[in-house]
Coordinates of C-alpha atoms and ligand atoms in Angstrom, one line a residue:
X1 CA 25.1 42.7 -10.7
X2 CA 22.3 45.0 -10.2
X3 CA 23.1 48.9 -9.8
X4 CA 20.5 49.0 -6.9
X5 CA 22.1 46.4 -4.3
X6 CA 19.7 45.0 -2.2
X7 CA 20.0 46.0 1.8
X8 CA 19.1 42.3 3.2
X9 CA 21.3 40.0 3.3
X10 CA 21.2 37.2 0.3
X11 CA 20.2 34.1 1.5
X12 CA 21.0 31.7 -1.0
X13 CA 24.5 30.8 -1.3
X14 CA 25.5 28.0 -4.1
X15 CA 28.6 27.0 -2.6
X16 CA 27.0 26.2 0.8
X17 CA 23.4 24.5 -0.8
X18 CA 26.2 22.2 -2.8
X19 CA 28.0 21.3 0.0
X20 CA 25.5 20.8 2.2
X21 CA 23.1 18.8 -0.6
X22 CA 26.3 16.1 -0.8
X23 CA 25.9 15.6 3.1
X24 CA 22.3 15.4 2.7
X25 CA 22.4 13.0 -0.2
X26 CA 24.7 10.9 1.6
X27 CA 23.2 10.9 5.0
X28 CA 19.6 10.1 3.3
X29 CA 21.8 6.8 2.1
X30 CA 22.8 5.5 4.9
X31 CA 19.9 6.1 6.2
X32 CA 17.6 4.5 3.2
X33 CA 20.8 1.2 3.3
X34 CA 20.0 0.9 7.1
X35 CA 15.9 1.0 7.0
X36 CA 15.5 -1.1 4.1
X37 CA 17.9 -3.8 5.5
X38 CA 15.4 -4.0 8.2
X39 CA 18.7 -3.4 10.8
X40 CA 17.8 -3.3 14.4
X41 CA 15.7 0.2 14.6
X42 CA 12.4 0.9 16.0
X43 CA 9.9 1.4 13.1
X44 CA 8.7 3.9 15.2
X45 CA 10.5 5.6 17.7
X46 CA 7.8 6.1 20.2
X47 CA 7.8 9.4 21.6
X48 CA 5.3 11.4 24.0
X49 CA 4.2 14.1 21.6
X50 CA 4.7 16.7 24.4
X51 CA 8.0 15.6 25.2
X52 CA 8.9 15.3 21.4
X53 CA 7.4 19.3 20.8
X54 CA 9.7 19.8 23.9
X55 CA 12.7 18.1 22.0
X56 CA 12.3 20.5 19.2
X57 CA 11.6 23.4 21.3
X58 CA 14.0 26.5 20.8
X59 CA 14.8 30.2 22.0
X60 CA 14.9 32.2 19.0
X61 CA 14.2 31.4 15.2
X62 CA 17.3 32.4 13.0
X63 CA 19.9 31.9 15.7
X64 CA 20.3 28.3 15.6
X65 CA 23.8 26.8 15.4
X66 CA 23.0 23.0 15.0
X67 CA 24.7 22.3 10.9
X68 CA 22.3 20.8 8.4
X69 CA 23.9 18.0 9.3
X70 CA 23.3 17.2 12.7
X71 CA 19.3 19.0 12.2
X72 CA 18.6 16.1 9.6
X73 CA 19.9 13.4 11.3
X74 CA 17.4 14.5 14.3
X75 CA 14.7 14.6 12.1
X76 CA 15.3 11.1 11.1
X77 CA 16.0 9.5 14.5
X78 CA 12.5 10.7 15.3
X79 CA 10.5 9.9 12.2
X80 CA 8.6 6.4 11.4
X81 CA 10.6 4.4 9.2
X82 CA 8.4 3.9 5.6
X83 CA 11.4 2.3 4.0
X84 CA 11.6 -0.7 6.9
X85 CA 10.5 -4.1 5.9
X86 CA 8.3 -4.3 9.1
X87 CA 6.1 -0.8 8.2
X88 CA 3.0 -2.5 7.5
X89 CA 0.3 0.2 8.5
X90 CA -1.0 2.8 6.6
X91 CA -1.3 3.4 3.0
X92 CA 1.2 6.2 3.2
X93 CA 4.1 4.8 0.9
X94 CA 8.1 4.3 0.8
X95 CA 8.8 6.7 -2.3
X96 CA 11.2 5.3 -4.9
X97 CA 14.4 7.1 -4.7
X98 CA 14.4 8.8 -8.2
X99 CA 10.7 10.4 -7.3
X100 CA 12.2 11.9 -4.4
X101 CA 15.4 13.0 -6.0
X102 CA 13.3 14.5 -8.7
X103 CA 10.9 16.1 -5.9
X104 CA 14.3 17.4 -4.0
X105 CA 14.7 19.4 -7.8
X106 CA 11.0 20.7 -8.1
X107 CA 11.4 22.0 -4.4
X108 CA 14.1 24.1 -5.6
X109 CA 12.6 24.9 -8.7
X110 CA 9.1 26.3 -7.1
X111 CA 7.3 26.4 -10.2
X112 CA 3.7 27.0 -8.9
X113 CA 1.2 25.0 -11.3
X114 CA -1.6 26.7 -11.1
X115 CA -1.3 28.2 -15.0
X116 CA 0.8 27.1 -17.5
X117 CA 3.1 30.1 -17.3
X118 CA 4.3 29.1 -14.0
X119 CA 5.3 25.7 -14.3
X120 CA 5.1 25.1 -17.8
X121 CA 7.3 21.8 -17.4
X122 CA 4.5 20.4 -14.9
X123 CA 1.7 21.0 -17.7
X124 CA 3.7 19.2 -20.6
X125 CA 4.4 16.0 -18.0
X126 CA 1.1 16.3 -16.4
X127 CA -0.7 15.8 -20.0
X128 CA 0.8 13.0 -20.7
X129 CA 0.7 11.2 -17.7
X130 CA -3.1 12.2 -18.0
X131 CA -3.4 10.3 -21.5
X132 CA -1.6 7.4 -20.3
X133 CA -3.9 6.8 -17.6
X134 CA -6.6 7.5 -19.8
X135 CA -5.9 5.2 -22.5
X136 CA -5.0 2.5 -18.9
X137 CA -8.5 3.0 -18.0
X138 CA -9.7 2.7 -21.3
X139 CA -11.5 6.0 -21.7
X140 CA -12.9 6.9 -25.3
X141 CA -11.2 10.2 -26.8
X142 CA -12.0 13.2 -25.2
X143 CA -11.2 12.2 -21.5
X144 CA -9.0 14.6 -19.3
X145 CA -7.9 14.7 -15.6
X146 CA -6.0 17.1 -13.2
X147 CA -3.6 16.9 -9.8
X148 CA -4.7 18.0 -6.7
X149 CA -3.1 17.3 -3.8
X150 CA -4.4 13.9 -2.5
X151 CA -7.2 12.1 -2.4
X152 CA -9.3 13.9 -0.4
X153 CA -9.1 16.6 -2.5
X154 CA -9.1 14.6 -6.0
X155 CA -12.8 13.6 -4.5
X156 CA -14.2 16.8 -3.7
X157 CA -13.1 17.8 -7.3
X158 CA -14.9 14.9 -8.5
X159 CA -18.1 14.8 -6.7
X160 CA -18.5 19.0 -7.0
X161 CA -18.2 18.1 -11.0
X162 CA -21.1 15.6 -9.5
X163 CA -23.0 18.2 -8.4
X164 CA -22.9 20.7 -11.1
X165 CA -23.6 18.5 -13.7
X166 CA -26.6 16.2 -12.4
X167 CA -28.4 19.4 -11.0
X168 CA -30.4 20.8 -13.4
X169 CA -30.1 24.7 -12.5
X170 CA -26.3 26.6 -11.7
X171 CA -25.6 25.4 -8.2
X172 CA -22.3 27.1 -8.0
X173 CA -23.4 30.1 -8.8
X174 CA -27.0 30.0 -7.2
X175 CA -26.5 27.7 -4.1
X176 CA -28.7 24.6 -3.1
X177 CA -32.2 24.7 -3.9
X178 CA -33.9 24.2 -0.7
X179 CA -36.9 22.0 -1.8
X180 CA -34.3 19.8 -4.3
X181 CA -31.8 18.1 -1.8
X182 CA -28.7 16.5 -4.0
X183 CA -27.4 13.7 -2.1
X184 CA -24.8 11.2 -3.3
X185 CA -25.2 7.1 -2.5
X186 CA -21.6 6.2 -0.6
X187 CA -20.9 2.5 0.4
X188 CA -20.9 2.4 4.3
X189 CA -16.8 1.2 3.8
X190 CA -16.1 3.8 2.1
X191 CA -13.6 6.2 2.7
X192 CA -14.3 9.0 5.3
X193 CA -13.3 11.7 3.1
X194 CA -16.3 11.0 1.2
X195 CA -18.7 11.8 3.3
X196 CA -17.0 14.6 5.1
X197 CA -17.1 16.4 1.4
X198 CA -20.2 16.1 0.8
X199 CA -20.3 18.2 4.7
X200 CA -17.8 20.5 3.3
X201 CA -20.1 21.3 0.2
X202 CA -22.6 22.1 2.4
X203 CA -25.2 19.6 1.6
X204 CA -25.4 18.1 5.3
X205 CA -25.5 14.7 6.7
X206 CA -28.6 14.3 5.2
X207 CA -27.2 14.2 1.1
X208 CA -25.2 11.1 2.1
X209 CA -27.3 8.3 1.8
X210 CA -25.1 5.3 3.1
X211 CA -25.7 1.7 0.8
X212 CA -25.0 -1.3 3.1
X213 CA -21.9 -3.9 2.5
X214 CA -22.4 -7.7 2.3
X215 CA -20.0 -9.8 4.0
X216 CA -16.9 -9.2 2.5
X217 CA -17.5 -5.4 2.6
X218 CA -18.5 -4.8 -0.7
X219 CA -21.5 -2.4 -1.6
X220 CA -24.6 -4.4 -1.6
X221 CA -25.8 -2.9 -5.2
X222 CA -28.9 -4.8 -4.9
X223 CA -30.3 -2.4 -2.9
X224 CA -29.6 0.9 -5.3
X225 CA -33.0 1.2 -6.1
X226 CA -34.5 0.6 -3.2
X227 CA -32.2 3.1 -1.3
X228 CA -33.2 5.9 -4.3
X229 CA -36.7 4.8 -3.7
X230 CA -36.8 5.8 -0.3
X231 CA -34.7 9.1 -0.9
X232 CA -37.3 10.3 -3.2
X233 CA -40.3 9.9 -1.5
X234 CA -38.1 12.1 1.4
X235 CA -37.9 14.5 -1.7
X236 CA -34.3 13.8 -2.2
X237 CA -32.5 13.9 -5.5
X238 CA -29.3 11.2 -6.1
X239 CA -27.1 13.3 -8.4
X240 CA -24.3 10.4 -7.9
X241 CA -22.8 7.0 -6.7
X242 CA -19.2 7.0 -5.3
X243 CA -17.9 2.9 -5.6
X244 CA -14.3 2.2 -3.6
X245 CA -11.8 0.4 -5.9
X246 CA -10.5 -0.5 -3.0
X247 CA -12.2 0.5 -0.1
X248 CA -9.9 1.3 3.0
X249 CA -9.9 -0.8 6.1
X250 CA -10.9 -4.1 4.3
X251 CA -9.4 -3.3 0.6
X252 CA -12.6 -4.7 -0.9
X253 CA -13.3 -3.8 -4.8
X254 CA -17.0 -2.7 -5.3
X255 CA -18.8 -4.4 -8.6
X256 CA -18.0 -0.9 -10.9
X257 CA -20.1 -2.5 -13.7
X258 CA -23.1 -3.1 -10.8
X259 CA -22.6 0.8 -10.0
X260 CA -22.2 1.8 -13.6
X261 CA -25.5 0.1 -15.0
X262 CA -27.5 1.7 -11.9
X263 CA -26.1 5.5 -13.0
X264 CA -26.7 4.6 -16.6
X265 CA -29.8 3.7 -16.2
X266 CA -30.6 6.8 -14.1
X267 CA -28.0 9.5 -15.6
X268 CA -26.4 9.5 -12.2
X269 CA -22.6 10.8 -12.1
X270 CA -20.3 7.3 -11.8
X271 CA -17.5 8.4 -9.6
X272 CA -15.0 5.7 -8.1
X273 CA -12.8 6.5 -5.6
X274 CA -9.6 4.2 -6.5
X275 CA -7.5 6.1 -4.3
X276 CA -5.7 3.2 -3.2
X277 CA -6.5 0.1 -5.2
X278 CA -6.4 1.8 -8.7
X279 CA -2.8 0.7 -9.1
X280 CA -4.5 -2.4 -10.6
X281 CA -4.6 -0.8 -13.9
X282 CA -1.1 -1.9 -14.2
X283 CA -1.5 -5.4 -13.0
X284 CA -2.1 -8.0 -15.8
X285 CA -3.1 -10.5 -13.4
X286 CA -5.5 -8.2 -10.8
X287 CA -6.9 -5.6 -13.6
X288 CA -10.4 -7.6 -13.5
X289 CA -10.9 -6.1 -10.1
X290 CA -11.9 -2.9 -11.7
X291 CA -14.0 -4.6 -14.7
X292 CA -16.2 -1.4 -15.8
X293 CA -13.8 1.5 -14.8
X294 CA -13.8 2.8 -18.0
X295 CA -17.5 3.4 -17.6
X296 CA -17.1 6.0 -14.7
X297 CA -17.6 9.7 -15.3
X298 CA -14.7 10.4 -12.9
X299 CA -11.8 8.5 -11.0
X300 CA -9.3 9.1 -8.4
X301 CA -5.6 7.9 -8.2
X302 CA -3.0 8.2 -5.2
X303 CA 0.6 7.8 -6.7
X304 CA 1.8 8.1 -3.2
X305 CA -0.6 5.2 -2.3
X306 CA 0.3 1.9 -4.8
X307 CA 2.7 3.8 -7.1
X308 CA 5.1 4.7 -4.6
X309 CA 5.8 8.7 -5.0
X310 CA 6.0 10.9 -1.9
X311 CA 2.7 12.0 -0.7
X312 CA 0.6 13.9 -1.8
X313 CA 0.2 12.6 -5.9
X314 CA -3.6 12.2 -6.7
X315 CA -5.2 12.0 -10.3
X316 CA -8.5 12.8 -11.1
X317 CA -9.5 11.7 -14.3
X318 CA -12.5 12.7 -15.7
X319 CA -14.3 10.5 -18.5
X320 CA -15.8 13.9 -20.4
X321 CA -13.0 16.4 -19.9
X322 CA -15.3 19.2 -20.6
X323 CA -16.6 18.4 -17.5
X324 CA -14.0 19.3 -15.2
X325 CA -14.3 23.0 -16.4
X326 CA -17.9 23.4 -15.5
X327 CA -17.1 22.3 -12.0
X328 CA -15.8 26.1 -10.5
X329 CA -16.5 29.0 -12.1
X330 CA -14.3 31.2 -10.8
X331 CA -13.3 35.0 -12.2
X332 CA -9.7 35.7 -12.1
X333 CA -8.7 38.1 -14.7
X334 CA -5.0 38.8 -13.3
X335 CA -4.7 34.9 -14.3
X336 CA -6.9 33.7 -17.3
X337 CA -8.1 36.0 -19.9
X338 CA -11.3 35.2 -21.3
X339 CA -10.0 33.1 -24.3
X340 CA -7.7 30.7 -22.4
X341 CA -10.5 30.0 -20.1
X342 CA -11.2 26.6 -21.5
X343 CA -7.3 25.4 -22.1
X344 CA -5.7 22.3 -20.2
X345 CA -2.7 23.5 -19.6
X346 CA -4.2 26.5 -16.7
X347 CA -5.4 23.6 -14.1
X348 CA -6.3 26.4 -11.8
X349 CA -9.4 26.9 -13.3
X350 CA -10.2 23.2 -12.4
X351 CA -9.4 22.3 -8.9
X352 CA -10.1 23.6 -5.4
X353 CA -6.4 24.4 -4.8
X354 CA -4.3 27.6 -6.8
X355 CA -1.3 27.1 -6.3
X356 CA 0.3 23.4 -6.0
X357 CA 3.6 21.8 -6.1
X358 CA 5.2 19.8 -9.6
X359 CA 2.9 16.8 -9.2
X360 CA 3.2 15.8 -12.4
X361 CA 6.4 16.2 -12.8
X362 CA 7.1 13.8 -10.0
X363 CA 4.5 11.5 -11.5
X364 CA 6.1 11.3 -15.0
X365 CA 9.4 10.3 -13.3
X366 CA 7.7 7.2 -11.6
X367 CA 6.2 6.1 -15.2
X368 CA 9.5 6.9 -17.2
X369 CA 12.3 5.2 -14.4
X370 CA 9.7 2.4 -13.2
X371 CA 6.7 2.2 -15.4
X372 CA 4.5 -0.7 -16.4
X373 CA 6.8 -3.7 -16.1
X374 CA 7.8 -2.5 -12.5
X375 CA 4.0 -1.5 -11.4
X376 CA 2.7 -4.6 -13.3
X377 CA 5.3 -6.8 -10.6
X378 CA 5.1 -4.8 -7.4
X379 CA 1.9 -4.9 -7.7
X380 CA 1.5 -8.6 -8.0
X381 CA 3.6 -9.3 -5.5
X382 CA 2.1 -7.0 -2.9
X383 CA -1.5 -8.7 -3.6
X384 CA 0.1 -12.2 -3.6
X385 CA 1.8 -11.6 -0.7
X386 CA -1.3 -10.8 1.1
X387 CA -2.9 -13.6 0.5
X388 CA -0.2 -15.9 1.7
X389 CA -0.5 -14.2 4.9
X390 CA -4.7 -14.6 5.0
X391 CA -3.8 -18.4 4.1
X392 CA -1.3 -18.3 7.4
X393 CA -3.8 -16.8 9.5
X394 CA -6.6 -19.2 8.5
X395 CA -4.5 -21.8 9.1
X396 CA -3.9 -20.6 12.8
X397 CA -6.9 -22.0 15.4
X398 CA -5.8 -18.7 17.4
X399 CA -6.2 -16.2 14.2
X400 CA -9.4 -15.0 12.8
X401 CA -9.5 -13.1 9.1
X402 CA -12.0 -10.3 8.8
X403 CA -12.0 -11.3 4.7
X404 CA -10.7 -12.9 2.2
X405 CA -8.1 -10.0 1.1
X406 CA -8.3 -8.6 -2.6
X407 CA -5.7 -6.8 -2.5
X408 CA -2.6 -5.7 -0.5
X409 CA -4.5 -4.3 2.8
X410 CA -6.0 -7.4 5.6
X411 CA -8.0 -7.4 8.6
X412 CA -6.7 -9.5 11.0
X413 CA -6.7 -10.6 14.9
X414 CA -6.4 -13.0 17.5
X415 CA -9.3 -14.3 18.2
X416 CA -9.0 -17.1 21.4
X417 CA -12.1 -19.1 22.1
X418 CA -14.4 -18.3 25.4
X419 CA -13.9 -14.6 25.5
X420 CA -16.2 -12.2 24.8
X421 CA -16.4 -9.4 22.4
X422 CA -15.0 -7.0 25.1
X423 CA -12.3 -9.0 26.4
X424 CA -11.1 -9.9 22.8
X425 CA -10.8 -6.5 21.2
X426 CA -9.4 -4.9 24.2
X427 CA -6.6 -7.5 24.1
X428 CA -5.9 -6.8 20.0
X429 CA -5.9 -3.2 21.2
X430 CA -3.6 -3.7 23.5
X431 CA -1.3 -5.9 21.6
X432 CA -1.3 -3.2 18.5
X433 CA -0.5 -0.6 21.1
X434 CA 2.8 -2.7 22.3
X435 CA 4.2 -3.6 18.8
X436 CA 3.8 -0.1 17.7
X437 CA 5.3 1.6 21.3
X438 CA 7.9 -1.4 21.4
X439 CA 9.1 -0.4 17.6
X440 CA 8.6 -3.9 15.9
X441 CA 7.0 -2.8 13.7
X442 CA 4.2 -0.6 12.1
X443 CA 0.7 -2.0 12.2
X444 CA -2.6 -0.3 12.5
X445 CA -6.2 -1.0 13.5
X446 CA -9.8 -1.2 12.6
X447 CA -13.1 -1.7 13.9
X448 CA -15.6 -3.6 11.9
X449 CA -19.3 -4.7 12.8
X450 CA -17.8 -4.0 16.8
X451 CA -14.6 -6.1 16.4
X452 CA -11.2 -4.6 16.6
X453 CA -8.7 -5.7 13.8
X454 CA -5.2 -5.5 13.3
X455 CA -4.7 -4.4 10.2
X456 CA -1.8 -4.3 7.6
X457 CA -1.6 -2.6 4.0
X458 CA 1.6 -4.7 2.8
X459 CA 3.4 -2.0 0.5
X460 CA 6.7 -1.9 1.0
X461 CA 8.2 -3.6 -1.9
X462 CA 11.1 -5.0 0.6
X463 CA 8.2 -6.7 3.4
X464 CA 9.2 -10.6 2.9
X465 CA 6.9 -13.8 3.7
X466 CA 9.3 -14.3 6.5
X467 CA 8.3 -10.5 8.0
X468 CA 4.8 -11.4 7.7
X469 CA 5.3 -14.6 10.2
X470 CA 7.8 -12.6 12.5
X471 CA 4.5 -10.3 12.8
X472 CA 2.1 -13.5 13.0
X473 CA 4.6 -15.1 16.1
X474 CA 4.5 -11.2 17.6
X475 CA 0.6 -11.0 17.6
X476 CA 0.5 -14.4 19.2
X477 CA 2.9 -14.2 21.9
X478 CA 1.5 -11.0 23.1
X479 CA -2.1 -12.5 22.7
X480 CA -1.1 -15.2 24.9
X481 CA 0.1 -12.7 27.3
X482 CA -3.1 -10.9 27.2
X483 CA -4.8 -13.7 28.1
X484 CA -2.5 -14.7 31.3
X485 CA -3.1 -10.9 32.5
X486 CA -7.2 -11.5 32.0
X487 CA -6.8 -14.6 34.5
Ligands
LIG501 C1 -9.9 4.8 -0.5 C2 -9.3 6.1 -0.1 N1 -9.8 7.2 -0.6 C3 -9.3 8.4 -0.2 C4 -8.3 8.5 0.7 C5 -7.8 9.9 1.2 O1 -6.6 10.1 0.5 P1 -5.6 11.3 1.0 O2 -5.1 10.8 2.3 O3 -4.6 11.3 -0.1 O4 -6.3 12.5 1.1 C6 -7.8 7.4 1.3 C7 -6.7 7.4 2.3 O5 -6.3 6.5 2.9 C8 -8.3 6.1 0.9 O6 -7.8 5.0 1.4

């Protein structure tokens, strides 16, 4: 004990965080038994958000008398399910239990990993996650990568690298040239993070030049050149093209080797955003659909997209790791002294954020308890499972497919004949809006070229076939419905 006792009282208590933990751990497994059996719960407990901020309204902070107990079983009766075999919607994923147990440690443990000295454990797990992925993506020596936390993020880090590289004067330290205007070619499906960096580096509207998709949604790189054509007789400069591998409301791969001889050619900055649909690197049976990866000068990977690890997990790789140091060049002597500026175990000095949470700690643990053989299945499964579900709704006069799905995310709707445009997307709005308030399940939407879509990323590892055509009789009994109320 300490001779100076401090005044406040302590707040941690061992005896009540274990006692409290084993209620925890065994509420969280009843609740994870119920949701995964798909049991009779709302997916989403619809709430008004007003009345919900009313729910969990109180007098005073610190006074509260609700036990642990009874607090976390309220947070769960209001949360969406993620585990449930009917949550279908986003790409936000249902993290395997051991990820979760081993985030529940870091939480506790709180080492920052910003330098090595504060969460020495992260940098030793991050490393190697970092080579695995590299020698996945098949990156000659010298590659390197970093956390950040998501994808949003991992992008800016990418596409600032972009920037500092492919200009040919310091832009970090000296700003953006007016004449010279860097601007970056991004699909038209891409992402919307990817465009709103290039706003929140300052570069304007106007340095995001958008390339047209074909059909199925894919980058039409035919028209690279002419697209840089154009931008330089407007006296812009492409410094970079950003390729989706997938993109996000059709999941469409864009032709990385198409992307990579266009930068090659040009000594543009290759960067692909696989955010989602990067989890193919695992898959023996789908890793085609990013032929040319290992050509990119940077990549980004959500693990808590397709590799199932509580948001937010995102890897940015980088194909020159020297690189990624160039990209800030920032002066913090209370945390790198000159000689460690260069090292890769301080990530600080390479991301946007300081301070972050264990990500690769919790990204180790999904390799080392699941790894390849597990990845290599769910994975297959996922994309298979998809397109069982495009062949159902081919098959169905009343269903129309937006695309032939490449991977586990599909456009979908019903589509009846001798209704117009309007009429049909406000009836696929309104039938998304009942499932989701009615707690079937989880589905989302998407417009595309003026249609509304319902759209599904199946990646829950528990979703059956059988789910899928529960959702398919849904969507058509509530279309039908739609229609009788048009009448
Ligand atoms: C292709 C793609 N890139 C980037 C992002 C953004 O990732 P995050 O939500 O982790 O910031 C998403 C999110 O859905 C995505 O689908």
């Amino acid at each position: 004990m300490s001779k100076t006792q401090s005044k406040i009282p302590v707040p941690f208590n061992p005896d009540d965080f274990r006692k409290e933990g084993h209620i925890l751990v065994d509420t969280l497994s009843d609740y994870l038994e119920d949701a995964l059996s798909g049991k009779e719960m709302p997916v989403l407990p619809w709430n008004d958000p007003d009345q919900l901020a009313e729910y969990f309204s109180f007098d005073s902070f610190g006074c509260e008398k609700e036990s642990m107990d009874h607090f976390i079983k309220r947070i769960i009766e209001n949360s969406i399910h993620i585990h449930h075999p009917h949550y279908i919607g986003h790409q936000v994923t249902s993290p395997l239990p051991a990820t979760a147990l081993v985030q529940f440690c870091t939480t506790l443990l709180n080492n920052g990993a910003a330098i090595y000295e504060m969460g020495p454990v992260n940098m030793a797990m991050e490393k190697n996650v970092v080579n695995w992925f590299g020698s996945a993506i098949g990156y000659p020596k010298g590659f390197d990568g970093i956390f950040t936390h998501g994808g949003t993020a991992g992008n800016l880090t990418a596409m600032l690298a972009a920037r500092q590289v492919k200009t040919d004067y310091n832009i970090w330290e000296d700003g953006v040239k007016e004449k010279e205007r860097p601007c970056y070619l991004i699909s038209e499906q891409a992402h919307y993070s990817l465009g709103r960096n290039v706003k929140i580096m300052g570069l304007g509207n106007k340095s995001v030049i958008r390339v047209p998709v074909d059909k199925c949604f894919r980058m039409r790189t035919d028209l690279l050149e002419m697209l840089k054509k154009e931008a330089e007789q407007e006296g812009k400069r492409i410094i970079s093209v950003v390729a989706s591998s997938c993109s996000t409301a059709t999941g469409t791969y864009d032709d990385l080797n198409a992307v990579a001889d266009f930068c090659e050619k040009y000594d543009l900055w290759m960067h692909v955003d696989g955010a989602h649909g990067m989890g193919v690197l695992f898959s023996d049976k789908y890793k085609y659909r990013v032929n040319g990866i290992e050509r990119a000068d940077s990549v980004v990977i959500d693990f808590h997209k397709m590799l199932l690890v509580p948001a937010l997990n995102t890897l940015v790789m980088f194909k020159n790791g020297e690189r990624s140091y160039e990209t800030f060049a920032q002066k913090a002597s209370y945390l790198f002294q000159k000689s460690q500026k260069n090292v890769w175990y301080n990530s600080a000095t390479r991301t946007i954020e300081c301070t972050k949470s264990a990500l690769g700690i919790i990204a180790y643990s999904a390799l080392k308890y699941y790894g390849n053989d597990y990845y290599n299945q769910y994975i297959d499964s996922r994309y298979d499972l998809t397109s069982i579900f495009a062949r159902l709704v081919r098959n169905n006069s009343q269903l129309e497919l937006a695309t032939e799905p490449e991977s586990n995310i599909i456009c979908f709707r019903f589509a009846p004949e001798g209704f117009d445009v309007t009429k049909v997307n406000q009836i696929n709005s309104n039938i998304r809006d009942r499932i989701i308030k009615e707690g079937s399940f989880y589905i989302v939407q998407a417009e595309l070229n003026g249609k509304i879509w319902l759209r599904l990323t199946i990646i829950n590892p528990v979703t059956s076939e059988d789910d899928l055509k529960d959702l398919m009789n849904r969507v058509l009994t509530l279309g039908q419905e739609g229609i009788r109320k048009m009448d």
